[in-house]
Coordinates of C-alpha atoms in Angstrom, one line a residue:
Chain O
M1 CA 94.7 103.1 60.5
R2 CA 95.1 106.2 62.6
N3 CA 95.7 105.8 66.3
P4 CA 92.3 105.6 67.8
L5 CA 93.4 106.6 71.3
S6 CA 93.6 109.7 73.3
E7 CA 97.2 110.6 74.2
T8 CA 96.1 111.9 77.5
I9 CA 94.6 108.6 78.7
V10 CA 97.4 106.5 77.2
K11 CA 99.9 108.4 79.2
I12 CA 98.2 107.8 82.5
P13 CA 99.6 104.6 84.1
P14 CA 97.1 102.0 85.4
S15 CA 96.8 101.8 89.2
G16 CA 99.9 100.1 90.6
I17 CA 98.5 97.0 92.4
R18 CA 97.7 94.8 89.4
K19 CA 100.7 92.6 90.1
F20 CA 99.8 91.9 93.7
F21 CA 96.2 91.3 92.8
D22 CA 97.3 88.6 90.3
I23 CA 99.6 86.9 92.7
V24 CA 97.2 86.9 95.6
S25 CA 94.3 85.7 93.4
E26 CA 96.4 82.6 92.5
M27 CA 97.7 81.9 95.9
K28 CA 95.9 79.5 98.2
D29 CA 95.8 80.2 101.9
A30 CA 97.0 83.7 101.4
I31 CA 95.7 86.2 103.9
S32 CA 95.0 89.6 102.6
L33 CA 95.1 92.8 104.6
G34 CA 94.9 94.7 101.3
V35 CA 91.2 95.3 101.1
G36 CA 89.8 98.9 100.9
E37 CA 86.2 98.1 101.9
P38 CA 84.3 97.1 105.0
D39 CA 84.2 93.5 106.0
F40 CA 80.6 93.9 107.3
D41 CA 77.6 93.1 105.2
T42 CA 75.3 96.0 104.5
P43 CA 72.9 96.0 107.5
W44 CA 69.9 93.8 106.6
H45 CA 67.2 96.5 107.0
I46 CA 69.0 98.5 104.3
R47 CA 69.2 95.5 102.0
E48 CA 65.6 94.7 102.7
E49 CA 64.7 98.2 101.5
G50 CA 66.5 97.6 98.3
I51 CA 64.8 94.3 97.8
Y52 CA 61.4 95.8 98.5
S53 CA 62.0 98.6 96.0
L54 CA 62.6 95.9 93.4
E55 CA 59.5 93.9 94.5
R56 CA 57.5 97.1 94.1
G57 CA 58.8 97.4 90.6
R58 CA 60.7 100.6 91.1
T59 CA 63.0 99.9 88.3
F60 CA 62.9 103.2 86.4
Y61 CA 65.3 106.1 86.2
T62 CA 65.1 108.7 89.0
S63 CA 65.5 112.4 88.3
N64 CA 69.1 113.2 87.5
A65 CA 70.0 114.6 90.9
G66 CA 68.4 111.6 92.6
L67 CA 65.2 110.9 94.6
K68 CA 63.8 113.9 96.3
E69 CA 63.4 112.0 99.6
L70 CA 67.0 110.7 99.5
K71 CA 68.4 114.3 98.8
R72 CA 66.3 115.5 101.7
E73 CA 67.7 112.8 104.0
I74 CA 71.2 113.7 102.9
G75 CA 70.5 117.3 103.9
H76 CA 69.2 116.2 107.3
Y77 CA 72.1 113.9 107.8
Q78 CA 74.7 116.5 107.0
K79 CA 73.0 119.0 109.3
R80 CA 72.5 116.5 112.1
K81 CA 76.0 115.0 111.9
Y82 CA 78.3 117.8 110.8
G83 CA 76.2 121.0 111.3
V84 CA 76.2 122.1 107.7
M85 CA 73.1 123.1 105.8
Y86 CA 72.4 122.4 102.2
D87 CA 69.2 123.0 100.3
Y88 CA 68.2 119.6 98.8
T89 CA 66.5 121.2 95.9
D90 CA 69.6 122.6 94.3
E91 CA 72.7 122.0 96.5
I92 CA 72.7 118.2 96.8
M93 CA 73.0 115.5 94.1
V94 CA 73.3 111.8 94.3
T95 CA 76.2 110.2 92.4
V96 CA 77.5 106.7 91.5
G97 CA 79.8 106.4 94.5
G98 CA 82.0 109.2 95.8
S99 CA 84.3 108.5 92.9
E100 CA 81.9 109.9 90.4
A101 CA 81.5 113.0 92.5
I102 CA 85.3 113.6 92.5
D103 CA 85.4 113.3 88.8
I104 CA 82.5 115.6 88.0
A105 CA 83.5 118.2 90.6
L106 CA 86.9 118.5 88.9
R107 CA 85.4 118.6 85.4
A108 CA 82.9 121.2 86.5
M109 CA 85.6 123.5 87.9
I110 CA 88.6 123.2 85.7
N111 CA 89.1 125.1 82.4
P112 CA 91.1 122.6 80.3
G113 CA 94.4 123.7 78.9
R114 CA 94.7 126.9 80.9
G115 CA 97.2 125.5 83.4
E116 CA 94.9 125.6 86.3
E117 CA 96.5 123.8 89.2
V118 CA 94.9 121.3 91.5
L119 CA 96.7 120.7 94.8
I120 CA 96.6 117.0 95.8
P121 CA 98.0 115.9 99.1
Q122 CA 99.5 112.5 98.9
P123 CA 99.6 109.6 100.0
S124 CA 96.0 109.6 99.0
Y125 CA 93.4 107.7 97.0
V126 CA 94.5 107.0 93.4
S127 CA 91.8 108.8 91.4
Y128 CA 92.6 112.5 92.1
V129 CA 95.6 112.8 89.8
P130 CA 94.2 111.0 86.8
C131 CA 90.8 112.7 87.1
T132 CA 92.5 116.1 87.3
I133 CA 94.5 115.3 84.1
L134 CA 91.4 114.0 82.3
A135 CA 89.6 117.2 83.2
G136 CA 92.5 119.2 81.7
G137 CA 94.0 120.5 84.9
V138 CA 97.5 120.3 86.2
P139 CA 97.9 118.1 89.3
V140 CA 100.4 119.4 91.9
V141 CA 101.2 117.0 94.6
I142 CA 101.7 118.0 98.2
E143 CA 103.8 115.4 99.9
L144 CA 102.6 114.8 103.4
E145 CA 104.9 113.5 106.1
A146 CA 104.7 111.1 109.1
K147 CA 106.2 113.8 111.3
D148 CA 102.9 115.8 110.8
E149 CA 100.9 112.6 111.2
F150 CA 100.2 113.0 107.5
R151 CA 98.0 116.0 108.1
L152 CA 98.0 119.0 105.7
T153 CA 99.8 121.9 107.4
P154 CA 99.6 125.5 106.4
E155 CA 103.4 125.4 105.6
K156 CA 102.9 122.4 103.2
L157 CA 100.0 124.2 101.5
L158 CA 101.9 127.5 101.1
E159 CA 104.9 125.7 99.6
K160 CA 103.0 124.6 96.6
L161 CA 100.8 127.6 96.0
T162 CA 101.3 129.4 92.7
P163 CA 99.2 132.1 91.0
N164 CA 97.6 129.2 89.0
T165 CA 96.4 127.3 91.9
K166 CA 92.7 126.9 91.8
I167 CA 91.5 123.8 93.7
L168 CA 92.7 121.9 96.8
V169 CA 91.6 118.3 97.2
L170 CA 91.1 117.5 100.8
P171 CA 91.1 113.7 101.3
F172 CA 90.5 113.2 105.1
P173 CA 90.0 110.9 106.9
N174 CA 92.6 109.6 104.6
N175 CA 93.0 106.4 102.6
P176 CA 95.8 105.1 102.9
T177 CA 97.3 106.7 106.0
G178 CA 94.3 106.9 108.3
A179 CA 95.2 110.5 109.0
I180 CA 92.5 113.0 110.0
M181 CA 92.2 116.7 110.0
E182 CA 90.8 118.1 113.3
K183 CA 88.9 121.4 113.5
E184 CA 92.1 123.4 114.4
D185 CA 94.0 121.9 111.5
L186 CA 91.1 122.8 109.1
E187 CA 90.9 126.3 110.5
A188 CA 94.6 126.9 109.9
I189 CA 94.4 126.0 106.2
A190 CA 91.0 127.6 105.7
E191 CA 92.5 131.0 106.3
I192 CA 94.9 130.5 103.5
I193 CA 92.3 129.0 101.2
M194 CA 90.1 132.1 101.6
E195 CA 92.9 134.5 101.3
K196 CA 94.2 132.9 98.1
D197 CA 90.7 132.5 96.8
L198 CA 90.9 128.7 96.3
F199 CA 88.2 126.1 96.1
V200 CA 88.1 122.8 98.0
I201 CA 87.0 119.4 96.9
S202 CA 86.6 117.7 100.3
D203 CA 86.4 113.9 100.0
E204 CA 84.9 112.8 103.3
I205 CA 83.8 109.3 102.4
Y206 CA 85.5 108.0 105.7
G207 CA 84.0 110.8 107.8
E208 CA 81.9 108.5 110.0
L209 CA 85.0 106.4 110.8
T210 CA 86.8 108.8 113.0
Y211 CA 88.2 107.6 116.4
K212 CA 89.1 110.8 118.0
G213 CA 86.2 113.1 118.6
R214 CA 83.8 113.7 115.8
H215 CA 84.6 114.3 112.2
T216 CA 84.6 118.0 111.2
T217 CA 83.9 119.0 107.7
I218 CA 85.7 122.0 106.3
A219 CA 82.4 123.3 105.0
S220 CA 81.4 124.0 108.6
I221 CA 84.2 126.6 109.0
P222 CA 82.8 130.1 108.5
G223 CA 83.5 131.3 105.0
M224 CA 84.3 127.9 103.6
R225 CA 80.9 126.6 102.6
E226 CA 80.7 128.7 99.4
R227 CA 84.0 127.5 98.2
T228 CA 83.7 123.8 99.0
V229 CA 82.4 120.8 97.2
L230 CA 81.6 118.3 100.0
I231 CA 81.7 114.7 98.9
N232 CA 80.5 111.8 100.9
G233 CA 78.7 108.5 100.3
F234 CA 77.4 105.2 101.6
S235 CA 80.2 102.8 100.9
K236 CA 82.3 103.0 104.1
A237 CA 79.9 104.3 106.8
F238 CA 77.1 101.8 105.9
A239 CA 79.2 99.1 104.3
M240 CA 77.6 99.6 100.9
T241 CA 80.5 99.6 98.5
G242 CA 78.8 97.5 95.9
W243 CA 75.7 99.6 95.8
R244 CA 77.8 102.4 94.2
L245 CA 76.1 105.3 95.9
G246 CA 77.6 108.6 96.9
Y247 CA 76.7 112.3 96.9
A248 CA 77.9 115.8 96.5
C249 CA 76.9 118.9 98.4
A250 CA 77.9 122.2 96.9
P251 CA 76.8 125.8 96.3
E252 CA 74.2 125.9 93.6
P253 CA 76.3 127.5 90.8
I254 CA 78.9 124.6 91.1
L255 CA 76.3 121.9 91.7
T256 CA 74.3 122.9 88.6
Q257 CA 77.2 122.4 86.4
M258 CA 78.2 119.1 88.0
L259 CA 74.7 117.9 87.5
K260 CA 74.9 118.6 83.8
I261 CA 77.9 116.3 83.4
H262 CA 76.2 113.7 85.5
Q263 CA 73.0 114.0 83.4
F264 CA 74.8 113.4 80.1
A265 CA 77.3 110.8 81.3
I266 CA 75.3 108.8 83.9
M267 CA 71.6 109.8 83.9
C268 CA 71.1 108.8 87.6
A269 CA 72.5 106.7 90.3
P270 CA 71.0 103.2 90.6
T271 CA 67.4 103.4 91.7
T272 CA 67.5 100.3 93.9
S273 CA 70.5 101.8 95.7
Q274 CA 68.8 105.1 96.2
Y275 CA 65.9 103.5 97.9
A276 CA 68.2 101.6 100.2
G277 CA 70.1 104.8 100.8
I278 CA 67.1 106.5 102.3
E279 CA 66.8 103.7 104.8
A280 CA 70.5 103.9 105.6
L281 CA 70.4 107.6 106.4
K282 CA 67.2 107.4 108.4
N283 CA 67.7 104.3 110.6
S284 CA 71.4 103.2 110.9
D285 CA 72.9 105.3 113.7
E286 CA 73.2 102.2 115.8
D287 CA 74.7 100.0 113.0
V288 CA 77.2 102.7 112.2
E289 CA 78.3 103.1 115.8
K290 CA 78.7 99.3 116.2
M291 CA 80.9 99.1 113.2
R292 CA 82.9 102.1 114.2
E293 CA 83.5 100.6 117.6
A294 CA 84.6 97.3 116.0
Y295 CA 87.1 99.1 113.8
D296 CA 88.4 101.2 116.7
Q297 CA 89.0 98.0 118.7
R298 CA 90.9 96.4 115.8
R299 CA 92.8 99.6 115.3
R300 CA 94.1 99.5 118.8
Y301 CA 94.9 95.8 118.4
L302 CA 97.0 96.5 115.3
M303 CA 98.8 99.4 116.8
H304 CA 99.7 97.3 119.9
A305 CA 100.9 94.5 117.7
F306 CA 103.1 96.9 115.7
R307 CA 104.7 98.3 118.8
E308 CA 105.4 94.8 120.1
M309 CA 107.1 93.7 116.9
G310 CA 109.0 96.9 116.4
L311 CA 107.1 98.2 113.4
E312 CA 107.0 102.0 113.5
C313 CA 103.6 103.5 112.9
F314 CA 102.0 106.9 113.8
E315 CA 98.6 106.6 115.4
P316 CA 95.9 106.9 112.8
Y317 CA 92.5 108.2 113.9
G318 CA 90.4 107.6 110.8
A319 CA 89.3 105.2 108.1
F320 CA 90.3 101.6 108.6
Y321 CA 93.9 101.7 107.6
T322 CA 97.3 101.8 109.3
F323 CA 100.4 103.1 107.5
P324 CA 103.5 101.6 109.2
S325 CA 107.0 102.6 108.1
I326 CA 109.3 99.9 106.9
K327 CA 112.2 102.2 106.2
R328 CA 114.5 100.5 108.7
F329 CA 114.6 97.4 106.7
G330 CA 116.3 99.0 103.8
M331 CA 113.9 97.8 101.2
T332 CA 111.4 99.6 99.0
S333 CA 107.7 99.2 99.8
D334 CA 107.3 97.1 96.7
E335 CA 110.1 94.7 97.7
F336 CA 108.9 94.4 101.2
A337 CA 105.3 93.7 100.1
T338 CA 106.4 91.3 97.5
R339 CA 108.6 89.3 99.9
L340 CA 106.0 89.3 102.6
L341 CA 103.5 87.9 100.1
Q342 CA 105.9 85.3 98.8
E343 CA 107.4 84.2 102.1
E344 CA 104.5 84.5 104.5
K345 CA 101.5 84.8 102.2
V346 CA 100.2 88.0 103.6
A347 CA 99.1 90.6 101.1
V348 CA 99.4 94.3 102.0
V349 CA 99.5 97.3 99.6
P350 CA 102.8 99.2 99.1
G351 CA 102.5 102.8 100.1
T352 CA 103.8 103.8 96.7
A353 CA 100.4 102.8 95.2
F354 CA 99.1 106.1 96.7
G355 CA 101.9 108.4 95.5
D356 CA 105.7 108.5 95.4
C357 CA 105.9 109.8 98.9
G358 CA 104.3 106.6 100.1
E359 CA 107.7 105.0 99.6
G360 CA 108.9 103.3 102.8
Y361 CA 105.3 102.6 104.0
L362 CA 102.7 99.9 103.7
R363 CA 98.9 100.2 103.9
I364 CA 97.6 97.6 106.2
S365 CA 93.8 97.5 106.4
Y366 CA 91.9 96.4 109.5
A367 CA 88.6 95.8 107.8
Y368 CA 89.0 92.1 108.9
S369 CA 87.9 89.9 111.7
L370 CA 90.1 89.7 114.8
D371 CA 91.0 86.1 114.0
S372 CA 92.2 87.1 110.5
L373 CA 94.2 90.0 111.9
K374 CA 95.8 87.8 114.5
E375 CA 96.9 85.2 112.0
A376 CA 98.2 87.9 109.6
L377 CA 100.0 89.8 112.3
G378 CA 101.7 86.6 113.5
R379 CA 103.0 86.0 110.0
I380 CA 104.2 89.6 109.7
E381 CA 106.0 89.3 113.0
R382 CA 107.7 86.1 111.9
F383 CA 108.8 87.8 108.7
I384 CA 110.2 90.9 110.5
K385 CA 112.1 88.7 113.0
R386 CA 113.7 86.9 110.1
L387 CA 114.7 90.2 108.5
D388 CA 116.1 91.4 111.7
S389 CA 118.2 88.3 112.3
D390 CA 119.4 88.2 108.7
E391 CA 120.6 91.7 109.1
H392 CA 122.5 90.6 112.3
C393 CA 124.2 87.9 110.3
T394 CA 125.5 90.2 107.5
V395 CA 126.8 92.8 110.0
Chain U
M1 CA 84.1 100.1 130.3
R2 CA 81.5 97.6 131.5
E3 CA 79.3 97.9 128.5
K4 CA 82.2 97.5 126.2
I5 CA 83.5 94.5 128.0
L6 CA 80.1 92.9 127.9
A7 CA 79.6 93.7 124.2
V8 CA 82.8 91.8 123.3
I9 CA 82.4 88.8 125.6
E10 CA 78.8 88.4 124.9
K11 CA 79.9 87.4 121.4
N12 CA 83.2 85.8 122.4
S13 CA 83.6 84.7 126.0
R14 CA 86.8 82.8 125.2
I15 CA 88.8 85.9 124.2
D16 CA 92.2 86.2 126.0
L17 CA 92.1 88.7 128.8
K18 CA 95.2 90.3 127.2
D19 CA 93.5 90.7 123.8
L20 CA 90.4 92.1 125.4
A21 CA 92.4 94.7 127.2
I22 CA 94.2 95.7 124.0
L23 CA 90.9 96.0 122.1
L24 CA 89.4 98.2 124.7
G25 CA 92.6 100.3 125.3
E26 CA 92.6 99.4 129.0
S27 CA 95.1 97.7 131.3
E28 CA 94.8 94.0 131.8
A29 CA 94.4 94.4 135.5
A30 CA 91.5 96.9 135.1
V31 CA 89.6 94.6 132.8
A32 CA 90.2 91.6 135.0
N33 CA 89.0 93.6 137.9
E34 CA 85.9 94.7 136.2
I35 CA 85.0 91.2 135.1
A36 CA 85.5 89.8 138.5
E37 CA 83.2 92.6 139.9
M38 CA 80.5 91.8 137.3
E39 CA 80.7 88.1 138.2
K40 CA 80.3 89.0 141.8
E41 CA 77.3 91.2 141.1
H42 CA 75.8 88.5 139.0
I43 CA 75.9 90.6 135.9
I44 CA 77.9 88.0 134.2
C45 CA 76.0 84.8 135.1
G46 CA 78.0 82.2 133.1
Y47 CA 80.1 81.4 130.1
H48 CA 78.3 79.0 127.9
T49 CA 79.1 77.4 124.6
L50 CA 76.8 77.6 121.6
I51 CA 76.6 74.1 120.2
N52 CA 75.0 72.9 117.0
W53 CA 73.9 69.5 118.2
D54 CA 72.6 68.6 114.8
N55 CA 76.2 68.2 113.6
T56 CA 77.0 65.7 116.4
S57 CA 75.8 62.1 116.8
E58 CA 74.1 63.1 120.0
E59 CA 70.3 62.9 119.9
K60 CA 68.6 65.9 121.5
V61 CA 65.1 67.3 121.4
Q62 CA 64.2 70.8 122.5
A63 CA 60.7 72.0 123.2
L64 CA 59.2 75.4 124.0
I65 CA 56.2 75.1 126.4
E66 CA 53.6 77.8 126.9
V67 CA 52.4 77.5 130.5
K68 CA 49.3 79.1 132.0
V69 CA 49.2 79.3 135.8
T70 CA 47.0 80.6 138.6
P71 CA 49.0 82.4 141.1
Q72 CA 47.7 81.7 144.6
R73 CA 47.9 83.4 147.9
G74 CA 51.4 83.3 149.2
M75 CA 52.5 81.8 145.9
G76 CA 53.3 84.5 143.3
F77 CA 54.8 83.9 139.9
D78 CA 58.3 83.8 141.3
K79 CA 57.5 80.9 143.6
I80 CA 55.8 79.0 140.8
A81 CA 58.7 79.7 138.5
E82 CA 61.1 78.3 141.1
R83 CA 59.1 75.0 141.3
I84 CA 59.5 74.8 137.5
Y85 CA 63.1 75.8 137.0
Q86 CA 64.4 73.4 139.7
Y87 CA 63.9 70.5 137.3
S88 CA 67.2 69.6 135.6
E89 CA 65.4 69.1 132.3
V90 CA 64.3 72.7 132.2
D91 CA 66.7 74.8 130.3
S92 CA 65.1 78.2 130.8
V93 CA 62.0 79.8 132.2
F94 CA 60.7 83.3 131.3
L95 CA 57.7 85.1 132.7
M96 CA 55.8 86.5 129.7
S97 CA 53.3 89.3 128.9
G98 CA 50.4 88.4 126.8
G99 CA 48.4 85.2 126.3
Y100 CA 50.2 82.9 128.7
D101 CA 52.4 83.2 131.7
F102 CA 55.7 81.2 131.3
T103 CA 57.8 80.1 128.4
V104 CA 59.6 77.0 129.5
M105 CA 62.4 75.6 127.4
I106 CA 63.0 71.9 127.9
E107 CA 65.7 69.7 126.6
G108 CA 65.4 65.9 126.5
K109 CA 66.8 62.9 124.6
T110 CA 63.6 62.0 122.9
M111 CA 60.2 63.5 122.2
R112 CA 58.7 60.9 124.5
Q113 CA 60.9 61.9 127.3
V114 CA 59.9 65.6 126.9
A115 CA 56.2 64.7 126.6
L116 CA 56.4 62.6 129.8
F117 CA 58.0 65.4 131.6
V118 CA 55.3 67.8 130.6
S119 CA 52.4 65.5 131.4
E120 CA 53.8 64.0 134.6
K121 CA 55.8 66.8 136.2
L122 CA 54.8 70.2 134.8
S123 CA 51.0 69.7 134.3
T124 CA 50.6 68.1 137.7
L125 CA 51.8 71.2 139.5
D126 CA 48.8 72.7 141.5
S127 CA 49.2 76.2 140.0
V128 CA 49.5 75.0 136.4
L129 CA 46.3 75.5 134.4
S130 CA 47.4 74.4 131.0
T131 CA 50.4 73.8 128.8
A132 CA 51.1 73.8 125.1
T133 CA 54.2 72.1 123.9
H134 CA 56.0 73.0 120.7
F135 CA 59.0 71.0 119.5
V136 CA 62.0 72.7 117.9
L137 CA 62.5 71.3 114.4
K138 CA 65.5 73.3 113.3
K139 CA 67.6 76.1 114.6
Y140 CA 68.6 78.8 112.2
K141 CA 70.0 81.4 114.5
D142 CA 70.6 81.3 118.2
H143 CA 72.1 83.9 120.5
G144 CA 72.7 86.2 117.6
T145 CA 74.7 83.6 115.7
V146 CA 73.6 82.1 112.4
I147 CA 73.9 78.4 112.8
A148 CA 74.4 77.6 109.1
E149 CA 77.8 77.5 107.4
P150 CA 80.1 80.4 108.4
A151 CA 80.2 83.2 105.7
Q152 CA 83.1 83.4 103.3
D153 CA 84.9 86.6 102.6
E154 CA 83.9 87.3 99.1
R155 CA 85.7 90.6 98.7
M156 CA 88.4 91.1 96.1
P157 CA 91.7 90.3 97.9
I158 CA 93.1 93.7 97.1
S159 CA 91.3 97.0 96.4
L160 CA 92.4 100.6 96.8

C-alpha cells in the first residue's frame, strides 16, 4: 500500500503539552494553572439566548458569512470599542473561533510553494506556524525578549525582513506572555509595515482583557486598515470558548477569498452560537468589565506573590497569563514544570510549548479563583524554597 | 477605591486585609483606613455569614409578610417601620412600592411561632390594616450566592 499521508502534515510535530496533560489527568488533588480559557461561565443572558434559539427551532445553516444581525453587531462593536469601521455586508465574516480565522486568512493570502514568508513573533499561540506551513508559506520566527516586555520592536521586525516577507502575524495581547502592544508600539512598526508593503494578521482575541488603558487595534492606525486582517472572537471576552465563535474583519478583496475557503470547508459557524453572539455583543459590557476587573485583581495578586517568593517576572498587561522566568534555577522549562508537577502537584505550561524562545519561562494562568491561586502559589513557593536550599547545600 | 473595596467584600467579607490590598493594588493602610471610614459612615453596616440552615440540624422557619398600613398624623412610614423592626423576630423590613407597604422578613423556630407573632404582635399594631404571610419553603439563591452544591471546575486541566 502506498503511504496515504501528506508529508507536510506528518512533519509537523503535535503540540507539546500532551505529556503534561496525561500526567495531570491521572493525578488526584493536582492543581492546574495551565488552563487557557476563562474560569467564568458564559453569562446567563447569553446562554439563555442560545437556548431560546434552539427552542424556536433555529437549527438550520446560516449564510456562509454568518447572520446579518450578528455581522452588523460586530461592526458596531468594533467601531464602538476600537474605533474601526467595517462594512458588515462584505468586510466581516463569522468563523468557528478565532482559530479558523487565522487558518483561512493565511490560506487566502499565501501562494503555496513560492517561498512567501510569514513573520511570527514568539512566544505565541501554537497554531500560527503549522497553519502557515499547511498554507504553503514559510514561517519565520521573531524571537521576542523579556527586556522588551515581549513586545515587537521595530528592530526585531527589521532583523527578520527579507524580500520574500509578505505577512506579519501580530498576536497581542499575547498568549502566553501577557504582553500588549500600546498605540506607540503599533505606530512604530506600522511605518515599517507600510514601507515594506507587508500585510498583517492581527489576532486580537484577548483585546478586551487589557489592564493598562484600552486595547488599540493596529487597524485603527492610518494606512493600516487596508493591509490588515483583524481577528477577534467571543471565547475570552465573553467566556464562550466552547461555543466556537469568532470573526474576521478585512478589506473586501481579502475577505471575499477567505469566505470562499470557509464556504467550502465549514459552511457556517454554529447557528446557536451565532444567536448567542448577538446577545453577547449587545448587552454584555457590564459582564465583561466585571470579569476584566476580577482578572486584573488576580494578576496583581500573582505578581505580588512572585515578587515575594523571588520569581522574576515582567509585568504583563494583557490576557490572563503571567510568564515568569525560571532561568536562575538552572533547569529547562520542561524539567521545572515536570518536577513542580511531580513534587507539588501543580501543573503549569513550559514556555517552550509556545516556541523555542520560551525556554527558561513558564506560562502561569490566572483564570482561577483566588482560593485556587493561593493554594497553588503556596505550593510553588515551597518548591522554590526547596530548590534554593538544595542549591545552598551543593555549593 | 471605595467601590472596588465594596465589590470584593460584599462577596467575601472575610478576606485578609493584606490580600485585599494586593488585589486592589493599594497599600494596606489605605484600605484599612477606607474601610474604617465606611464603617463610621455606616456604608458598611455589618459582616454577616450566609448560612444554609437546611444542612444543619437546627430547625428554622422563615416567612415573608406583606403588610398594609395606614400612616397617621405624626406617624409616617418610618415610625411604623420602627415599631415593627424593633422586634427581635424581625429579620428585615423594607418599604415597598406597589400593592402593599412593607415587606417584613421573620425568622422563627416553628410555623406556629411565626404565625403567633403575626397575629398577636404585628396585626394588632394600630396602623396595620392587613398582613399576608408567605412561608419560605426552599432557598435556591441568596445574597447572589447559589445555595446548591458548589460548581466543579470542568475545564480540561491544560489547554493552550
